[in-house]
Amino acid sequence: MRADLRLLLAAARIVERRAPALRRHQPVRVAMELSEALLEEIDFRIEARNQMEVRNRATIFTVPLVHERFTTERTMVSTRVRGRSPNAAFRNDEPALARALAPDAARGLLGMILLDGVFHADPHPGNVLVGPDGRLALLDFGSVGRLSAKRRDQVLVVLGSLVDSDVAAVSDVLMEWAGRSGPPPPGLEQGVERFFLRYAADSGRPIRLAEAIGEFISIARENALTLPPDLLLLMRALGIAEGLARTLDPDLDVVAAIAPVVVRAFASRFAPKALATRAFRTFKALDQILAIGPEAIRRGIGRITRDGLVIQVSSADLADLPRAVRRMAEIVSLGIVVAALIVAAAIVVIAEEGQAAAIGRMPILGLSSVGLALFLSRLLRRD
């Protein structure tokens, strides 16, 4: 395997050097990450850690216990799981149980992605069993994906935009994923608009995740945007999980099944700890701006005094300028207002009821602040 991977990396270097059109896909980076992932899969100590990490977080799935004292680089021992593969034969033999387990297959994986940030990246029927207790058990943790908190927030933005068809928000996320700055490519927003017409919540058509994911990737590819590998792994896992769920119940509405997980993930962003973390980051950013602002202004004035003021105008960008300025002002003002409301409300509750009682009220405060934030955002978006 190591010899084959060295050959693959050498080929990727040749492609990146001699094929400019393919350079944006970063073939060397992809080959290196593939190499790291495959070498991790043949080290059972890494798989054992993955399995225990998912086991400690899992709620819907059963995950076997690893016996660490018998586990080495080449051997892994875990509790035996008895059961049947959740395939078409199982669905025909146990139709009622198969229909009951289908939503769990979709919700379980999405919960790992959005709530835990650690997920089984290959949940096909060969890696899943239906145990005697009627629960789904996960096997083979050689391929595990991880998402940072920031990445999970970005995925939530995309999922939430399916409700209100926020083209600008999804375009901004795609640009950030690709590491691109400046105005979006000319066809990006049109592509996102077409995507919403087909897959938004009010589109009136059944939504298949695998199909939607494929079109989403095509939008990025058509606009020369490269998605990061962790997102490609996530999208692949979602497509496999949808296939597993539809194997158990071909008539399952996967979007309706995963909706409670999306709602819970949105609500978790307004838990006291999450609110406090974001408020701290906001005030830290404001503090940095206030610290460097006067010096930056002084330097700017000095440069204008020395060199004069030169203004360059590109007419192609003028149409996007008002929207960009308005959107920046909305985000900054809304963030400051919501952060101030949350902090003020917490101080009032603690002062009136004491710290112990205040902790119990924090989820209510968070949800109230969410509602107010959404109301303010609607007002700010009006022309």
Short mmCIF file of C-alpha atoms in Angstrom, two decimals:
data_model
loop_
_atom_site.label_atom_id
_atom_site.label_comp_id
_atom_site.label_asym_id
_atom_site.label_seq_id
_atom_site.Cartn_x
_atom_site.Cartn_y
_atom_site.Cartn_z
CA MET A 1 0.00 0.00 0.00
CA ARG A 2 2.76 2.45 0.85
CA ALA A 3 4.47 1.79 -2.51
CA ASP A 4 1.19 2.35 -4.39
CA LEU A 5 0.54 5.55 -2.46
CA ARG A 6 4.02 6.87 -3.32
CA LEU A 7 3.28 6.25 -7.02
CA LEU A 8 -0.09 7.98 -6.68
CA LEU A 9 1.53 11.03 -5.05
CA ALA A 10 4.16 11.18 -7.83
CA ALA A 11 1.39 11.09 -10.46
CA ALA A 12 -0.51 13.84 -8.63
CA ARG A 13 2.58 16.06 -8.68
CA ILE A 14 2.91 15.57 -12.45
CA VAL A 15 -0.77 16.38 -12.98
CA GLU A 16 -0.56 19.52 -10.84
CA ARG A 17 2.57 20.68 -12.68
CA ARG A 18 1.47 19.96 -16.26
CA ALA A 19 -2.33 20.36 -16.22
CA PRO A 20 -3.24 23.91 -15.17
CA ALA A 21 -6.95 23.22 -15.62
CA LEU A 22 -6.81 20.52 -12.93
CA ARG A 23 -4.58 22.49 -10.55
CA ARG A 24 -7.54 24.06 -8.75
CA HIS A 25 -8.61 20.58 -7.60
CA GLN A 26 -5.31 20.34 -5.67
CA PRO A 27 -4.40 16.77 -6.73
CA VAL A 28 -1.29 16.66 -4.50
CA ARG A 29 -3.30 17.64 -1.43
CA VAL A 30 -6.00 15.09 -2.27
CA ALA A 31 -3.39 12.32 -2.76
CA MET A 32 -1.70 13.18 0.53
CA GLU A 33 -4.98 13.18 2.46
CA LEU A 34 -6.01 9.90 0.84
CA SER A 35 -2.64 8.44 1.85
CA GLU A 36 -3.07 9.57 5.45
CA ALA A 37 -6.62 8.20 5.60
CA LEU A 38 -5.68 4.78 4.19
CA LEU A 39 -2.65 4.39 6.45
CA GLU A 40 -4.83 5.27 9.43
CA GLU A 41 -7.32 2.58 8.41
CA ILE A 42 -4.70 -0.17 8.68
CA ASP A 43 -3.62 0.94 12.18
CA PHE A 44 -6.18 -0.66 14.48
CA ARG A 45 -5.12 1.54 17.40
CA ILE A 46 -6.52 4.54 15.52
CA GLU A 47 -9.71 2.64 14.64
CA ALA A 48 -10.11 1.65 18.31
CA ARG A 49 -9.89 5.30 19.38
CA ASN A 50 -12.41 6.28 16.70
CA GLN A 51 -14.80 3.57 17.84
CA MET A 52 -14.58 4.53 21.51
CA GLU A 53 -15.06 8.21 20.70
CA VAL A 54 -18.25 7.51 18.74
CA ARG A 55 -19.43 5.03 21.40
CA ASN A 56 -19.13 7.69 24.10
CA ARG A 57 -21.34 10.05 22.10
CA ALA A 58 -23.81 7.70 20.37
CA THR A 59 -27.47 7.78 21.39
CA ILE A 60 -29.37 6.15 18.52
CA PHE A 61 -26.78 3.60 17.39
CA THR A 62 -25.21 0.80 19.39
CA VAL A 63 -21.40 0.81 19.19
CA PRO A 64 -19.39 -2.23 20.41
CA LEU A 65 -17.03 -1.81 23.35
CA VAL A 66 -13.31 -2.04 22.50
CA HIS A 67 -11.13 -4.21 24.75
CA GLU A 68 -8.08 -1.95 24.77
CA ARG A 69 -5.66 -4.36 26.49
CA PHE A 70 -6.02 -6.80 23.56
CA THR A 71 -5.78 -4.10 20.86
CA THR A 72 -2.56 -3.42 18.96
CA GLU A 73 -1.56 -1.89 15.63
CA ARG A 74 -2.50 -5.12 13.81
CA THR A 75 -5.25 -6.52 16.05
CA MET A 76 -8.44 -5.06 17.51
CA VAL A 77 -10.79 -6.90 19.87
CA SER A 78 -14.26 -5.59 20.64
CA THR A 79 -17.53 -6.92 21.99
CA ARG A 80 -19.27 -9.23 19.55
CA VAL A 81 -22.43 -7.90 17.96
CA ARG A 82 -25.03 -10.37 16.75
CA GLY A 83 -27.66 -9.34 14.27
CA ARG A 84 -28.80 -9.12 10.68
CA SER A 85 -27.73 -6.83 7.88
CA PRO A 86 -30.41 -4.16 7.21
CA ASN A 87 -30.76 -5.12 3.55
CA ALA A 88 -33.68 -5.82 1.24
CA ALA A 89 -34.04 -9.39 2.57
CA PHE A 90 -34.38 -8.05 6.12
CA ARG A 91 -36.99 -5.53 4.95
CA ASN A 92 -39.03 -8.29 3.36
CA ASP A 93 -38.81 -10.50 6.48
CA GLU A 94 -39.38 -7.74 9.06
CA PRO A 95 -41.27 -4.93 7.27
CA ALA A 96 -42.63 -3.23 10.40
CA LEU A 97 -39.24 -3.14 12.17
CA ALA A 98 -37.51 -2.01 8.98
CA ARG A 99 -39.90 0.95 8.63
CA ALA A 100 -39.36 1.87 12.29
CA LEU A 101 -35.57 1.78 11.93
CA ALA A 102 -35.38 3.76 8.68
CA PRO A 103 -35.72 7.23 10.30
CA ASP A 104 -33.14 6.22 12.94
CA ALA A 105 -30.61 5.47 10.21
CA ALA A 106 -30.94 8.98 8.78
CA ARG A 107 -31.31 10.85 12.09
CA GLY A 108 -28.49 8.97 13.78
CA LEU A 109 -25.84 9.91 11.25
CA LEU A 110 -26.96 13.54 10.89
CA GLY A 111 -26.96 13.85 14.68
CA MET A 112 -23.35 12.68 14.74
CA ILE A 113 -22.46 15.26 12.09
CA LEU A 114 -24.27 18.32 13.41
CA LEU A 115 -24.28 17.72 17.16
CA ASP A 116 -21.11 15.73 17.83
CA GLY A 117 -18.82 16.67 14.95
CA VAL A 118 -17.56 13.06 14.75
CA PHE A 119 -19.33 10.62 12.42
CA HIS A 120 -19.08 7.21 10.80
CA ALA A 121 -18.09 8.00 7.21
CA ASP A 122 -19.11 4.69 5.60
CA PRO A 123 -22.51 3.62 7.04
CA HIS A 124 -23.51 1.16 4.29
CA PRO A 125 -25.52 -2.01 5.15
CA GLY A 126 -22.32 -4.06 5.43
CA ASN A 127 -21.18 -1.89 8.34
CA VAL A 128 -24.53 -1.90 10.14
CA LEU A 129 -26.41 -4.69 11.94
CA VAL A 130 -29.89 -4.90 13.43
CA GLY A 131 -29.33 -6.33 16.90
CA PRO A 132 -31.65 -8.62 18.89
CA ASP A 133 -32.88 -5.55 20.80
CA GLY A 134 -34.13 -4.00 17.55
CA ARG A 135 -31.48 -1.26 17.49
CA LEU A 136 -28.99 -0.45 14.75
CA ALA A 137 -25.36 -1.26 15.59
CA LEU A 138 -22.41 0.35 13.81
CA LEU A 139 -19.27 -1.60 12.88
CA ASP A 140 -15.90 -0.79 11.23
CA PHE A 141 -14.66 2.64 12.31
CA GLY A 142 -11.67 2.77 9.99
CA SER A 143 -13.23 5.72 8.16
CA VAL A 144 -14.42 8.47 10.50
CA GLY A 145 -15.11 12.11 9.63
CA ARG A 146 -14.67 15.14 11.86
CA LEU A 147 -16.14 18.62 11.56
CA SER A 148 -15.10 21.71 13.49
CA ALA A 149 -17.73 23.85 15.23
CA LYS A 150 -17.31 26.50 12.53
CA ARG A 151 -17.86 23.95 9.77
CA ARG A 152 -21.00 22.62 11.49
CA ASP A 153 -22.36 26.17 11.68
CA GLN A 154 -21.72 26.60 7.96
CA VAL A 155 -23.56 23.36 7.16
CA LEU A 156 -26.47 24.59 9.30
CA VAL A 157 -26.54 27.84 7.33
CA VAL A 158 -26.93 25.86 4.11
CA LEU A 159 -29.64 23.60 5.58
CA GLY A 160 -31.48 26.56 7.11
CA SER A 161 -31.35 28.42 3.80
CA LEU A 162 -33.50 25.70 2.25
CA VAL A 163 -36.37 27.17 4.30
CA ASP A 164 -36.07 30.84 3.27
CA SER A 165 -34.09 30.41 0.00
CA ASP A 166 -31.28 32.72 1.12
CA VAL A 167 -29.18 32.72 -2.05
CA ALA A 168 -26.62 35.23 -0.75
CA ALA A 169 -25.95 33.22 2.44
CA VAL A 170 -25.29 29.98 0.55
CA SER A 171 -23.14 31.78 -2.04
CA ASP A 172 -21.05 33.30 0.76
CA VAL A 173 -20.58 29.88 2.40
CA LEU A 174 -19.51 28.30 -0.89
CA MET A 175 -16.97 31.08 -1.43
CA GLU A 176 -15.62 30.60 2.09
CA TRP A 177 -15.37 26.82 1.63
CA ALA A 178 -13.36 27.37 -1.54
CA GLY A 179 -11.09 29.92 0.16
CA ARG A 180 -12.08 32.58 -2.37
CA SER A 181 -12.45 36.30 -1.68
CA GLY A 182 -14.01 39.10 -3.69
CA PRO A 183 -17.29 39.01 -5.60
CA PRO A 184 -18.76 35.58 -6.41
CA PRO A 185 -18.36 34.13 -9.92
CA PRO A 186 -21.07 35.39 -12.32
CA GLY A 187 -22.93 32.07 -12.45
CA LEU A 188 -22.80 31.17 -8.75
CA GLU A 189 -25.90 32.92 -7.48
CA GLN A 190 -27.89 31.84 -10.54
CA GLY A 191 -26.86 28.25 -9.87
CA VAL A 192 -27.88 28.52 -6.21
CA GLU A 193 -31.23 30.03 -7.25
CA ARG A 194 -31.88 27.06 -9.56
CA PHE A 195 -30.91 24.74 -6.70
CA PHE A 196 -33.53 26.35 -4.43
CA LEU A 197 -36.20 26.11 -7.11
CA ARG A 198 -35.64 22.34 -7.15
CA TYR A 199 -34.88 21.54 -3.51
CA ALA A 200 -36.22 24.31 -1.24
CA ALA A 201 -38.82 23.37 1.37
CA ASP A 202 -41.60 25.02 -0.66
CA SER A 203 -40.56 23.45 -3.99
CA GLY A 204 -43.41 20.94 -3.75
CA ARG A 205 -41.34 17.97 -4.92
CA PRO A 206 -39.88 15.01 -3.00
CA ILE A 207 -36.26 15.65 -2.11
CA ARG A 208 -33.55 13.00 -2.40
CA LEU A 209 -30.43 13.93 -0.49
CA ALA A 210 -28.02 12.12 -2.80
CA GLU A 211 -29.44 13.95 -5.83
CA ALA A 212 -29.38 17.32 -4.04
CA ILE A 213 -25.80 16.77 -2.84
CA GLY A 214 -24.70 15.88 -6.37
CA GLU A 215 -26.22 19.07 -7.77
CA PHE A 216 -24.70 21.15 -4.97
CA ILE A 217 -21.24 19.79 -5.82
CA SER A 218 -21.91 20.49 -9.51
CA ILE A 219 -22.68 24.14 -8.73
CA ALA A 220 -19.31 24.48 -7.03
CA ARG A 221 -17.49 22.68 -9.87
CA GLU A 222 -19.17 24.77 -12.59
CA ASN A 223 -18.01 27.95 -10.84
CA ALA A 224 -14.42 26.70 -10.31
CA LEU A 225 -14.92 26.38 -6.55
CA THR A 226 -13.15 23.49 -4.80
CA LEU A 227 -14.88 22.01 -1.75
CA PRO A 228 -12.67 20.96 1.18
CA PRO A 229 -12.15 17.20 1.71
CA ASP A 230 -14.00 17.05 5.05
CA LEU A 231 -17.17 18.29 3.36
CA LEU A 232 -16.85 15.82 0.51
CA LEU A 233 -16.57 13.04 3.11
CA LEU A 234 -19.65 14.41 4.89
CA MET A 235 -21.68 14.55 1.68
CA ARG A 236 -20.63 11.03 0.76
CA ALA A 237 -21.66 9.77 4.22
CA LEU A 238 -25.05 11.50 3.95
CA GLY A 239 -25.67 9.89 0.57
CA ILE A 240 -24.78 6.43 1.93
CA ALA A 241 -26.97 6.95 5.01
CA GLU A 242 -29.90 7.95 2.79
CA GLY A 243 -29.38 4.77 0.77
CA LEU A 244 -29.44 2.70 3.97
CA ALA A 245 -32.62 4.43 5.17
CA ARG A 246 -34.37 3.91 1.83
CA THR A 247 -33.30 0.27 1.77
CA LEU A 248 -35.23 -0.15 5.02
CA ASP A 249 -38.17 1.98 3.84
CA PRO A 250 -38.31 2.98 0.14
CA ASP A 251 -41.15 5.43 0.87
CA LEU A 252 -39.33 7.28 3.66
CA ASP A 253 -39.36 11.09 3.52
CA VAL A 254 -35.71 11.55 4.54
CA VAL A 255 -35.97 15.35 4.86
CA ALA A 256 -38.92 15.05 7.28
CA ALA A 257 -37.04 12.37 9.21
CA ILE A 258 -33.95 14.52 9.76
CA ALA A 259 -35.84 17.76 10.46
CA PRO A 260 -35.86 17.25 14.29
CA VAL A 261 -32.07 16.90 14.28
CA VAL A 262 -31.66 20.14 12.32
CA VAL A 263 -33.99 21.96 14.75
CA ARG A 264 -32.07 20.57 17.71
CA ALA A 265 -28.76 21.60 16.16
CA PHE A 266 -30.04 25.15 15.64
CA ALA A 267 -31.30 25.24 19.25
CA SER A 268 -27.94 24.00 20.56
CA ARG A 269 -26.29 27.09 19.09
CA PHE A 270 -28.25 29.15 21.63
CA ALA A 271 -27.45 27.08 24.69
CA PRO A 272 -25.83 29.17 27.47
CA LYS A 273 -22.33 27.85 26.82
CA ALA A 274 -22.57 28.39 23.05
CA LEU A 275 -24.01 31.89 23.51
CA ALA A 276 -21.28 32.81 25.98
CA THR A 277 -18.58 31.54 23.59
CA ARG A 278 -19.94 33.50 20.64
CA ALA A 279 -20.45 36.63 22.74
CA PHE A 280 -16.85 36.38 23.94
CA ARG A 281 -15.59 36.00 20.36
CA THR A 282 -17.69 38.99 19.25
CA PHE A 283 -16.43 41.26 22.01
CA LYS A 284 -12.87 40.02 21.42
CA ALA A 285 -13.14 40.93 17.73
CA LEU A 286 -14.58 44.35 18.64
CA ASP A 287 -11.76 44.88 21.13
CA GLN A 288 -9.19 44.09 18.44
CA ILE A 289 -10.85 46.51 16.04
CA LEU A 290 -10.86 49.25 18.68
CA ALA A 291 -7.22 48.52 19.51
CA ILE A 292 -5.89 48.71 15.95
CA GLY A 293 -8.45 51.15 14.54
CA PRO A 294 -6.91 54.48 15.64
CA GLU A 295 -3.45 53.47 14.45
CA ALA A 296 -4.82 52.26 11.10
CA ILE A 297 -6.72 55.54 10.65
CA ARG A 298 -3.61 57.56 11.55
CA ARG A 299 -1.54 55.66 8.98
CA GLY A 300 -4.25 56.04 6.36
CA ILE A 301 -4.47 59.79 6.87
CA GLY A 302 -0.68 60.05 6.74
CA ARG A 303 -0.55 58.14 3.45
CA ILE A 304 -3.31 60.30 1.94
CA THR A 305 -1.44 63.42 3.08
CA ARG A 306 1.78 62.21 1.45
CA ASP A 307 0.53 60.53 -1.73
CA GLY A 308 -2.92 61.99 -2.28
CA LEU A 309 -6.14 60.04 -2.70
CA VAL A 310 -6.52 57.63 -5.63
CA ILE A 311 -9.91 56.03 -6.29
CA GLN A 312 -10.28 53.08 -8.65
CA VAL A 313 -13.78 52.21 -9.80
CA SER A 314 -14.77 48.99 -11.59
CA SER A 315 -18.20 49.34 -13.16
CA ALA A 316 -18.73 45.57 -13.17
CA ASP A 317 -18.72 45.55 -9.37
CA LEU A 318 -21.00 48.55 -8.79
CA ALA A 319 -24.17 46.45 -8.93
CA ASP A 320 -22.93 44.28 -6.07
CA LEU A 321 -21.63 47.13 -3.91
CA PRO A 322 -24.91 48.29 -2.28
CA ARG A 323 -25.90 44.71 -1.43
CA ALA A 324 -22.48 43.92 0.01
CA VAL A 325 -22.42 47.07 2.15
CA ARG A 326 -26.00 46.53 3.33
CA ARG A 327 -25.32 42.88 4.18
CA MET A 328 -22.17 43.76 6.15
CA ALA A 329 -24.04 46.43 8.10
CA GLU A 330 -26.90 44.00 8.85
CA ILE A 331 -24.56 41.30 10.14
CA VAL A 332 -22.53 43.65 12.34
CA SER A 333 -25.53 45.50 13.77
CA LEU A 334 -27.54 42.34 14.38
CA GLY A 335 -24.57 40.62 16.06
CA ILE A 336 -23.98 43.56 18.40
CA VAL A 337 -27.69 43.89 19.28
CA VAL A 338 -28.18 40.18 19.97
CA ALA A 339 -24.97 39.88 21.98
CA ALA A 340 -25.96 42.89 24.08
CA LEU A 341 -29.49 41.53 24.65
CA ILE A 342 -28.19 38.14 25.75
CA VAL A 343 -25.65 39.60 28.17
CA ALA A 344 -28.16 42.11 29.57
CA ALA A 345 -30.87 39.49 30.03
CA ALA A 346 -28.46 37.13 31.78
CA ILE A 347 -27.36 39.89 34.17
CA VAL A 348 -30.96 40.80 35.00
CA VAL A 349 -31.99 37.20 35.66
CA ILE A 350 -28.94 36.50 37.83
CA ALA A 351 -29.50 39.71 39.80
CA GLU A 352 -33.18 38.97 40.42
CA GLU A 353 -33.21 35.21 40.95
CA GLY A 354 -29.70 34.18 41.88
CA GLN A 355 -27.25 32.10 39.86
CA ALA A 356 -28.88 28.69 40.44
CA ALA A 357 -32.31 29.84 39.28
CA ALA A 358 -30.77 31.78 36.41
CA ILE A 359 -29.13 28.65 34.97
CA GLY A 360 -32.54 27.03 34.60
CA ARG A 361 -33.83 30.08 32.78
CA MET A 362 -30.94 30.34 30.32
CA PRO A 363 -32.44 28.05 27.60
CA ILE A 364 -35.60 30.21 27.66
CA LEU A 365 -33.46 33.32 27.40
CA GLY A 366 -31.61 31.80 24.49
CA LEU A 367 -34.76 30.89 22.56
CA SER A 368 -36.29 34.32 23.28
CA SER A 369 -33.15 35.96 21.95
CA VAL A 370 -33.34 33.76 18.84
CA GLY A 371 -36.88 34.92 18.15
CA LEU A 372 -35.93 38.55 18.63
CA ALA A 373 -32.85 38.09 16.45
CA LEU A 374 -34.94 36.59 13.63
CA PHE A 375 -37.45 39.44 13.90
CA LEU A 376 -34.68 42.05 13.77
CA SER A 377 -33.02 40.30 10.83
CA ARG A 378 -36.29 40.44 8.87
CA LEU A 379 -36.60 44.16 9.60
CA LEU A 380 -33.01 44.80 8.57
CA ARG A 381 -33.48 42.94 5.28
CA ARG A 382 -36.36 45.15 4.16
CA ASP A 383 -35.43 47.73 1.55
#
